[in-house]
PDB file of C-alpha atoms in Angstrom:
ATOM      1  CA  MET J 183       0.044   0.013  -0.132  1.00  0.00           C
ATOM      2  CA  LYS J 184       1.228   3.314  -0.534  1.00  0.00           C
ATOM      3  CA  LEU J 185       1.017   6.547   1.650  1.00  0.00           C
ATOM      4  CA  THR J 186      -1.126   8.846  -0.393  1.00  0.00           C
ATOM      5  CA  GLU J 187      -3.393   5.638  -0.204  1.00  0.00           C
ATOM      6  CA  LEU J 188      -3.087   5.531   3.365  1.00  0.00           C
ATOM      7  CA  LEU J 189      -3.527   9.152   3.744  1.00  0.00           C
ATOM      8  CA  ALA J 190      -6.636   9.105   1.274  1.00  0.00           C
ATOM      9  CA  GLN J 191      -8.414   6.681   3.839  1.00  0.00           C
ATOM     10  CA  GLU J 192      -7.687   8.822   6.595  1.00  0.00           C
ATOM     11  CA  GLU J 193      -9.211  11.651   4.869  1.00  0.00           C
ATOM     12  CA  THR J 194     -12.142   9.617   3.882  1.00  0.00           C
ATOM     13  CA  LEU J 195     -13.080   7.718   6.751  1.00  0.00           C
ATOM     14  CA  THR J 196     -13.265  11.333   8.766  1.00  0.00           C
ATOM     15  CA  LEU J 197     -16.582  10.794  10.638  1.00  0.00           C
ATOM     16  CA  ARG J 198     -19.283  13.574  11.626  1.00  0.00           C
ATOM     17  CA  SER J 199     -19.258  12.389  15.048  1.00  0.00           C
ATOM     18  CA  PHE J 200     -18.315   9.421  17.074  1.00  0.00           C
ATOM     19  CA  THR J 201     -20.528   7.948  19.899  1.00  0.00           C
ATOM     20  CA  ASN J 202     -20.442   5.141  22.406  1.00  0.00           C
ATOM     21  CA  GLN J 203     -22.729   3.360  20.418  1.00  0.00           C
ATOM     22  CA  ASP J 204     -20.971   4.079  17.124  1.00  0.00           C
ATOM     23  CA  ALA J 205     -17.934   2.206  18.865  1.00  0.00           C
ATOM     24  CA  LEU J 206     -20.050  -0.868  19.706  1.00  0.00           C
ATOM     25  CA  ARG J 207     -21.153  -1.211  15.948  1.00  0.00           C
ATOM     26  CA  ALA J 208     -17.918  -0.796  14.665  1.00  0.00           C
ATOM     27  CA  GLY J 209     -16.757  -3.115  17.303  1.00  0.00           C
ATOM     28  CA  GLN J 210     -19.554  -5.739  16.623  1.00  0.00           C
ATOM     29  CA  TYR J 211     -18.760  -5.478  12.978  1.00  0.00           C
ATOM     30  CA  VAL J 212     -15.337  -6.785  13.420  1.00  0.00           C
ATOM     31  CA  ILE J 213     -15.950  -9.618  15.476  1.00  0.00           C
ATOM     32  CA  ASP J 214     -19.021 -10.316  13.183  1.00  0.00           C
ATOM     33  CA  ARG J 215     -16.655 -10.619  10.342  1.00  0.00           C
ATOM     34  CA  ALA J 216     -13.898 -12.332  12.094  1.00  0.00           C
ATOM     35  CA  MET J 217     -16.208 -15.278  13.269  1.00  0.00           C
ATOM     36  CA  GLN J 218     -17.554 -15.341   9.778  1.00  0.00           C
ATOM     37  CA  GLU J 219     -14.151 -15.896   8.306  1.00  0.00           C
ATOM     38  CA  GLN J 220     -12.943 -17.812  11.371  1.00  0.00           C
ATOM     39  CA  LEU J 221     -10.268 -15.217  12.062  1.00  0.00           C
ATOM     40  CA  SER J 222      -8.673 -14.959  15.565  1.00  0.00           C
ATOM     41  CA  VAL J 223      -8.462 -11.091  16.692  1.00  0.00           C
ATOM     42  CA  ALA J 224      -8.601  -8.938  19.335  1.00  0.00           C
ATOM     43  CA  ILE J 225     -10.058  -5.493  18.944  1.00  0.00           C
ATOM     44  CA  GLU J 226     -10.076  -2.098  20.929  1.00  0.00           C
ATOM     45  CA  LEU J 227     -11.981   1.292  20.260  1.00  0.00           C
ATOM     46  CA  LYS J 228     -11.121   4.155  22.588  1.00  0.00           C
ATOM     47  CA  ARG J 229     -12.101   7.394  22.558  1.00  0.00           C
ATOM     48  CA  ASN J 230     -10.147  10.330  24.539  1.00  0.00           C
ATOM     49  CA  GLY J 231      -8.445   7.607  26.476  1.00  0.00           C
ATOM     50  CA  GLN J 232     -11.535   5.817  27.427  1.00  0.00           C
ATOM     51  CA  ARG J 233     -12.186   2.224  26.045  1.00  0.00           C
ATOM     52  CA  LEU J 234     -15.237   1.958  24.593  1.00  0.00           C
ATOM     53  CA  PHE J 235     -15.252  -1.677  23.111  1.00  0.00           C
ATOM     54  CA  TYR J 236     -12.798  -4.383  23.716  1.00  0.00           C
ATOM     55  CA  ALA J 237     -13.075  -8.070  22.395  1.00  0.00           C
ATOM     56  CA  ALA J 238     -10.570 -10.961  22.057  1.00  0.00           C
ATOM     57  CA  LEU J 239     -12.060 -14.067  20.095  1.00  0.00           C
ATOM     58  CA  ASP J 240     -10.594 -17.763  20.470  1.00  0.00           C
ATOM     59  CA  GLY J 241      -7.263 -18.024  19.232  1.00  0.00           C
ATOM     60  CA  THR J 242      -6.057 -14.703  20.452  1.00  0.00           C
ATOM     61  CA  ALA J 243      -3.307 -14.473  23.280  1.00  0.00           C
ATOM     62  CA  PRO J 244      -3.019 -12.129  26.260  1.00  0.00           C
ATOM     63  CA  ASP J 245      -0.207 -10.449  24.059  1.00  0.00           C
ATOM     64  CA  GLN J 246      -2.665  -9.314  21.719  1.00  0.00           C
ATOM     65  CA  GLU J 247      -3.612  -6.386  24.217  1.00  0.00           C
ATOM     66  CA  GLU J 248      -0.089  -5.339  24.556  1.00  0.00           C
ATOM     67  CA  TRP J 249      -0.042  -4.953  20.754  1.00  0.00           C
ATOM     68  CA  ILE J 250      -3.124  -3.260  20.540  1.00  0.00           C
ATOM     69  CA  ARG J 251      -1.866  -0.759  23.180  1.00  0.00           C
ATOM     70  CA  ARG J 252       1.735  -0.132  21.487  1.00  0.00           C
ATOM     71  CA  LYS J 253      -0.180   0.485  17.960  1.00  0.00           C
ATOM     72  CA  SER J 254      -2.964   2.791  19.531  1.00  0.00           C
ATOM     73  CA  ASN J 255      -0.224   4.882  20.978  1.00  0.00           C
ATOM     74  CA  VAL J 256       1.673   5.366  17.496  1.00  0.00           C
ATOM     75  CA  VAL J 257      -1.795   6.849  16.380  1.00  0.00           C
ATOM     76  CA  LEU J 258      -2.061   9.021  19.228  1.00  0.00           C
ATOM     77  CA  ARG J 259       1.016  10.252  19.126  1.00  0.00           C
ATOM     78  CA  HIS J 260       1.234  11.131  15.200  1.00  0.00           C
ATOM     79  CA  GLY J 261      -2.369  11.014  14.353  1.00  0.00           C
ATOM     80  CA  HIS J 262      -1.834   8.715  11.364  1.00  0.00           C
ATOM     81  CA  SER J 263      -2.488   5.045  11.149  1.00  0.00           C
ATOM     82  CA  SER J 264       0.162   2.929  12.881  1.00  0.00           C
ATOM     83  CA  LEU J 265       0.752   1.330   9.308  1.00  0.00           C
ATOM     84  CA  TYR J 266       0.984   4.790   7.684  1.00  0.00           C
ATOM     85  CA  MET J 267       4.151   5.415   9.887  1.00  0.00           C
ATOM     86  CA  ARG J 268       5.664   1.877   9.258  1.00  0.00           C
ATOM     87  CA  LEU J 269       5.400   2.511   5.475  1.00  0.00           C
ATOM     88  CA  TYR J 270       6.713   6.227   6.163  1.00  0.00           C
ATOM     89  CA  ASN J 271       9.626   5.371   8.310  1.00  0.00           C
ATOM     90  CA  GLU J 272      10.690   2.520   5.922  1.00  0.00           C
ATOM     91  CA  SER J 273      10.509   4.980   3.115  1.00  0.00           C
ATOM     92  CA  LYS J 274      13.146   7.551   4.839  1.00  0.00           C
ATOM     93  CA  ASN J 275      15.080   4.042   5.724  1.00  0.00           C
ATOM     94  CA  ARG J 276      15.058   4.772   9.669  1.00  0.00           C
ATOM     95  CA  SER J 277      13.740   2.980  12.959  1.00  0.00           C
ATOM     96  CA  TYR J 278      10.626   4.518  13.989  1.00  0.00           C
ATOM     97  CA  HIS J 279      12.010   4.255  17.760  1.00  0.00           C
ATOM     98  CA  THR J 280      15.397   5.769  16.920  1.00  0.00           C
ATOM     99  CA  MET J 281      13.675   8.328  15.089  1.00  0.00           C
ATOM    100  CA  TYR J 282      11.347   9.300  17.675  1.00  0.00           C
ATOM    101  CA  ALA J 283      13.225   8.392  20.845  1.00  0.00           C
ATOM    102  CA  VAL J 284      10.253   6.157  22.083  1.00  0.00           C
ATOM    103  CA  ALA J 285      10.548   2.704  23.804  1.00  0.00           C
ATOM    104  CA  PRO J 286       9.703  -0.488  21.954  1.00  0.00           C
ATOM    105  CA  ALA J 287       7.795  -1.328  25.109  1.00  0.00           C
ATOM    106  CA  ASP J 288       5.406   1.403  24.579  1.00  0.00           C
ATOM    107  CA  TYR J 289       5.266   2.031  20.815  1.00  0.00           C
ATOM    108  CA  ALA J 290       4.810  -0.656  17.736  1.00  0.00           C
ATOM    109  CA  ASP J 291       4.874   0.889  14.277  1.00  0.00           C
ATOM    110  CA  ALA J 292       2.805  -2.448  12.840  1.00  0.00           C
ATOM    111  CA  GLY J 293      -0.445  -1.779  10.808  1.00  0.00           C
ATOM    112  CA  GLY J 294      -3.425  -2.349  12.794  1.00  0.00           C
ATOM    113  CA  SER J 295      -4.393   0.584  14.448  1.00  0.00           C
ATOM    114  CA  PHE J 296      -6.422   3.457  12.873  1.00  0.00           C
ATOM    115  CA  PRO J 297      -7.356   7.322  13.850  1.00  0.00           C
ATOM    116  CA  ILE J 298     -10.777   7.943  14.425  1.00  0.00           C
ATOM    117  CA  ARG J 299     -11.001  11.299  13.273  1.00  0.00           C
ATOM    118  CA  VAL J 300     -14.404  13.976  13.547  1.00  0.00           C
ATOM    119  CA  THR J 301     -14.866  16.561  11.317  1.00  0.00           C
ATOM    120  CA  GLY J 302     -13.505  19.977  12.694  1.00  0.00           C
ATOM    121  CA  VAL J 303     -12.340  18.484  16.082  1.00  0.00           C
ATOM    122  CA  GLY J 304      -9.389  15.939  14.448  1.00  0.00           C
ATOM    123  CA  VAL J 305      -8.395  12.505  16.106  1.00  0.00           C
ATOM    124  CA  ILE J 306     -10.583  11.733  18.923  1.00  0.00           C
ATOM    125  CA  GLY J 307      -9.227   8.202  19.250  1.00  0.00           C
ATOM    126  CA  THR J 308      -8.247   4.800  17.802  1.00  0.00           C
ATOM    127  CA  ILE J 309      -9.685   1.513  16.209  1.00  0.00           C
ATOM    128  CA  THR J 310      -7.356  -1.047  16.441  1.00  0.00           C
ATOM    129  CA  VAL J 311      -7.098  -4.661  15.748  1.00  0.00           C
ATOM    130  CA  SER J 312      -4.412  -7.515  16.363  1.00  0.00           C
ATOM    131  CA  GLY J 313      -4.122 -11.345  15.384  1.00  0.00           C
ATOM    132  CA  LEU J 314      -3.691 -10.992  11.900  1.00  0.00           C
ATOM    133  CA  SER J 315      -0.972  -9.740   9.304  1.00  0.00           C
ATOM    134  CA  GLN J 316      -0.460  -6.020   9.905  1.00  0.00           C
ATOM    135  CA  GLU J 317      -2.026  -5.177   6.590  1.00  0.00           C
ATOM    136  CA  ALA J 318      -5.098  -7.474   7.512  1.00  0.00           C
ATOM    137  CA  ASP J 319      -5.517  -6.035  10.929  1.00  0.00           C
ATOM    138  CA  HIS J 320      -5.248  -2.459   9.009  1.00  0.00           C
ATOM    139  CA  GLN J 321      -7.892  -3.467   6.619  1.00  0.00           C
ATOM    140  CA  LEU J 322     -10.340  -4.807   9.412  1.00  0.00           C
ATOM    141  CA  ALA J 323     -10.112  -1.422  11.162  1.00  0.00           C
ATOM    142  CA  VAL J 324     -10.584   0.174   8.056  1.00  0.00           C
ATOM    143  CA  ASP J 325     -13.560  -1.746   6.897  1.00  0.00           C
ATOM    144  CA  ALA J 326     -15.158  -1.248  10.075  1.00  0.00           C
ATOM    145  CA  LEU J 327     -15.080   2.483   9.874  1.00  0.00           C
ATOM    146  CA  ALA J 328     -16.277   2.520   6.255  1.00  0.00           C
ATOM    147  CA  PHE J 329     -19.576   0.411   7.712  1.00  0.00           C
ATOM    148  CA  LEU J 330     -19.913   3.491  10.125  1.00  0.00           C
ATOM    149  CA  LYS J 331     -20.162   5.914   7.237  1.00  0.00           C
ATOM    150  CA  LYS J 332     -22.931   3.796   5.395  1.00  0.00           C
TER     151      LYS J 332
END
């Protein structure tokens, strides 16, 4: 995926609002899809530091929660998806952790976390998926936000 495509996704998936009910709907979308496709994923939606939705399906491990926290930290720090930040730093041939002087224990520049952005407000939270490849985690998060926009 190209950086321009990832930025376009972020722009396209800006929401008019984001309520607790929206978090539930997006989270349930991911769970329903994962169960239908027999995927082992964990998902979290946060707004302003509050966890609004979390679920972990069979086949996930407690470690998924750490991946979610670390990927979400990247989004909240930079306002871009964790996949965008990974590919951006790869394009510059540099290490994310060295460039931003952050600990790998707290930040993971791996795909799967996406900013929840509200028109006129900016980034208010994250949707984060863990358990698949970083590209598949990213796509599932994107699909859930696209579902909300319908």
